[in-house]
Short mmCIF file of C-alpha atoms in Angstrom, two decimals:
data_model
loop_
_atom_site.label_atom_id
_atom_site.label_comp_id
_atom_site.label_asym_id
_atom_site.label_seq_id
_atom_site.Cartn_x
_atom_site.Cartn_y
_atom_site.Cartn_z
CA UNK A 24 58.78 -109.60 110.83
CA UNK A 25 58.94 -112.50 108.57
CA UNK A 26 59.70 -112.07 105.14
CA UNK A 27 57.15 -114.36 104.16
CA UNK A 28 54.52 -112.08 106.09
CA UNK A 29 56.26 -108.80 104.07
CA UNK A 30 53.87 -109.22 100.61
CA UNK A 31 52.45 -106.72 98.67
CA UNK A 32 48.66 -107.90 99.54
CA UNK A 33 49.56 -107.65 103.46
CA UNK A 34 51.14 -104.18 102.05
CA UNK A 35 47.62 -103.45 100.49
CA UNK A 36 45.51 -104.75 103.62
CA UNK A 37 47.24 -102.90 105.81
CA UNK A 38 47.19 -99.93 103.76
CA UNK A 39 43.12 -100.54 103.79
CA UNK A 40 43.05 -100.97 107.38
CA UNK A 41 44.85 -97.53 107.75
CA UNK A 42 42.29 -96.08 105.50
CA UNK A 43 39.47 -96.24 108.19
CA UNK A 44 38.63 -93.61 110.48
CA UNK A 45 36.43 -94.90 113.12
CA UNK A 46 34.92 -97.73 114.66
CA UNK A 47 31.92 -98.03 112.13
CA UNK A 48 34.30 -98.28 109.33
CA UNK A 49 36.49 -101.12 111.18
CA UNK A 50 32.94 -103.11 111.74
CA UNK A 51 31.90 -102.60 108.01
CA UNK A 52 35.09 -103.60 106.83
CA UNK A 53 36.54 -106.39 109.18
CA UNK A 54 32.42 -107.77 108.77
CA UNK A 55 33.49 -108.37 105.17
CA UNK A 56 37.26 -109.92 105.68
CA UNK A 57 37.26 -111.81 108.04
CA UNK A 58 34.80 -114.18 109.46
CA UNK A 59 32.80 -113.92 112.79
CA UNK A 60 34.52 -116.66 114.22
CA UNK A 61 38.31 -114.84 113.06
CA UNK A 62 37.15 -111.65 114.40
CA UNK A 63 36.57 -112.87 117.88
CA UNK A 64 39.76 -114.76 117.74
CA UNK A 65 41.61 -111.70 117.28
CA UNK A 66 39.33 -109.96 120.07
CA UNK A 67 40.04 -113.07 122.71
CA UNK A 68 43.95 -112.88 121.95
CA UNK A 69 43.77 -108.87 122.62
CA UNK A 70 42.06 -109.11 125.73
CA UNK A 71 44.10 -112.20 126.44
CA UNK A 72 47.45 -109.96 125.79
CA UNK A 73 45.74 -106.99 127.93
CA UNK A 74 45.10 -109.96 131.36
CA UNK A 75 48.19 -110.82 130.62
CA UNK A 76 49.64 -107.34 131.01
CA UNK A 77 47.79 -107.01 134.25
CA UNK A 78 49.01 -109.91 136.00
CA UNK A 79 45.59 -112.11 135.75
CA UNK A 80 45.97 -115.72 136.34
CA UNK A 81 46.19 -118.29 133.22
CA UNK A 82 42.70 -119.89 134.89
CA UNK A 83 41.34 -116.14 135.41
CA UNK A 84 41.86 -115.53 131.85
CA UNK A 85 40.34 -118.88 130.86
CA UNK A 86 37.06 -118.34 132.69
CA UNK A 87 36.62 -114.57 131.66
CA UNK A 88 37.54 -114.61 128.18
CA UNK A 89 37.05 -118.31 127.73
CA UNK A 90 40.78 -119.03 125.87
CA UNK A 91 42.18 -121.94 125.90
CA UNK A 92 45.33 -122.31 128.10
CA UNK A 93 46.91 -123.15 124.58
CA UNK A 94 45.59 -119.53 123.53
CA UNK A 95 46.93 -118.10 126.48
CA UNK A 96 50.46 -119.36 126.51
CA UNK A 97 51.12 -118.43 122.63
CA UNK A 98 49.76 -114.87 123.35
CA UNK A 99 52.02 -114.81 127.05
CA UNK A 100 55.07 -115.75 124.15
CA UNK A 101 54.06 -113.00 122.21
CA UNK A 102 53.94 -110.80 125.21
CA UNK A 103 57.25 -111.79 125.85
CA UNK A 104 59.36 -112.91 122.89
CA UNK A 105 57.52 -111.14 119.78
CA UNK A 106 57.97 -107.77 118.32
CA UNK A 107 55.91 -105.43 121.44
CA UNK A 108 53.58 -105.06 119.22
CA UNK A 109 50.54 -105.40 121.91
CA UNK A 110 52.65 -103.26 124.16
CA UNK A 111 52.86 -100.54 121.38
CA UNK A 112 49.38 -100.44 120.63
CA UNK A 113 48.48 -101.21 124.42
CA UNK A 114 50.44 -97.34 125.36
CA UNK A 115 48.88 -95.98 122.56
CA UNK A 116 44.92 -96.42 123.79
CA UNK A 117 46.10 -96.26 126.82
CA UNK A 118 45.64 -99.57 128.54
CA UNK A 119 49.04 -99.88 130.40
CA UNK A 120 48.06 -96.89 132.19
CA UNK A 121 44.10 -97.83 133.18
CA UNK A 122 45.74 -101.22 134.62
CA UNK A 123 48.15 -99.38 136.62
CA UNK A 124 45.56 -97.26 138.02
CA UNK A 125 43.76 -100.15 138.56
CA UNK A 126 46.14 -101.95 140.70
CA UNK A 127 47.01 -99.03 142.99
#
């Protein structure tokens, strides 16, 4: 991670963000950080990363989640050059698994 990303306020938000306990609390509190228009950012590039992970086609992506190929490609670097972080969180909630099922 970038040690210009390593602050004390991202040290506080994400201590915040591990405060919550459920969905209702996420909503409440992502309602008041971020924007509408940030919050389904984030939500495109996740389900972006997740197409991605299932082998969907740059111009299957674009017309379901409505990403630009731009979008897609930095998310697809991400995917494959970044820190697994999507990966992590992806076996976590189990996604890897429903798209395996999926495809069998």
């Amino acid at each position: 991670m970038s040690k210009k990303l390593r602050t004390e306020a991202v040290d506080d938000l994400f201590e915040a963000i591990l405060s919550l306990k459920n969905k209702e609390e996420c909503y409440t509190f992502f309602e008041d950080v971020c924007t509408v228009n940030e919050l389904l950012s984030l939500s495109q590039r996740f389900e972006v990363a997740r197409m991605l992970r299932e082998q969907k086609t740059y111009l299957d992506i674009a017309e379901k989640t409505g990403a630009s190929t731009a979008t897609i490609s930095r998310v697809n670097r991400s995917l494959n050059y970044g820190n697994d972080g999507y990966d992590m969180v992806f076996a976590r909630i189990g996604l890897n698994r429903q798209s395996e099922k999926q495809s069998v």
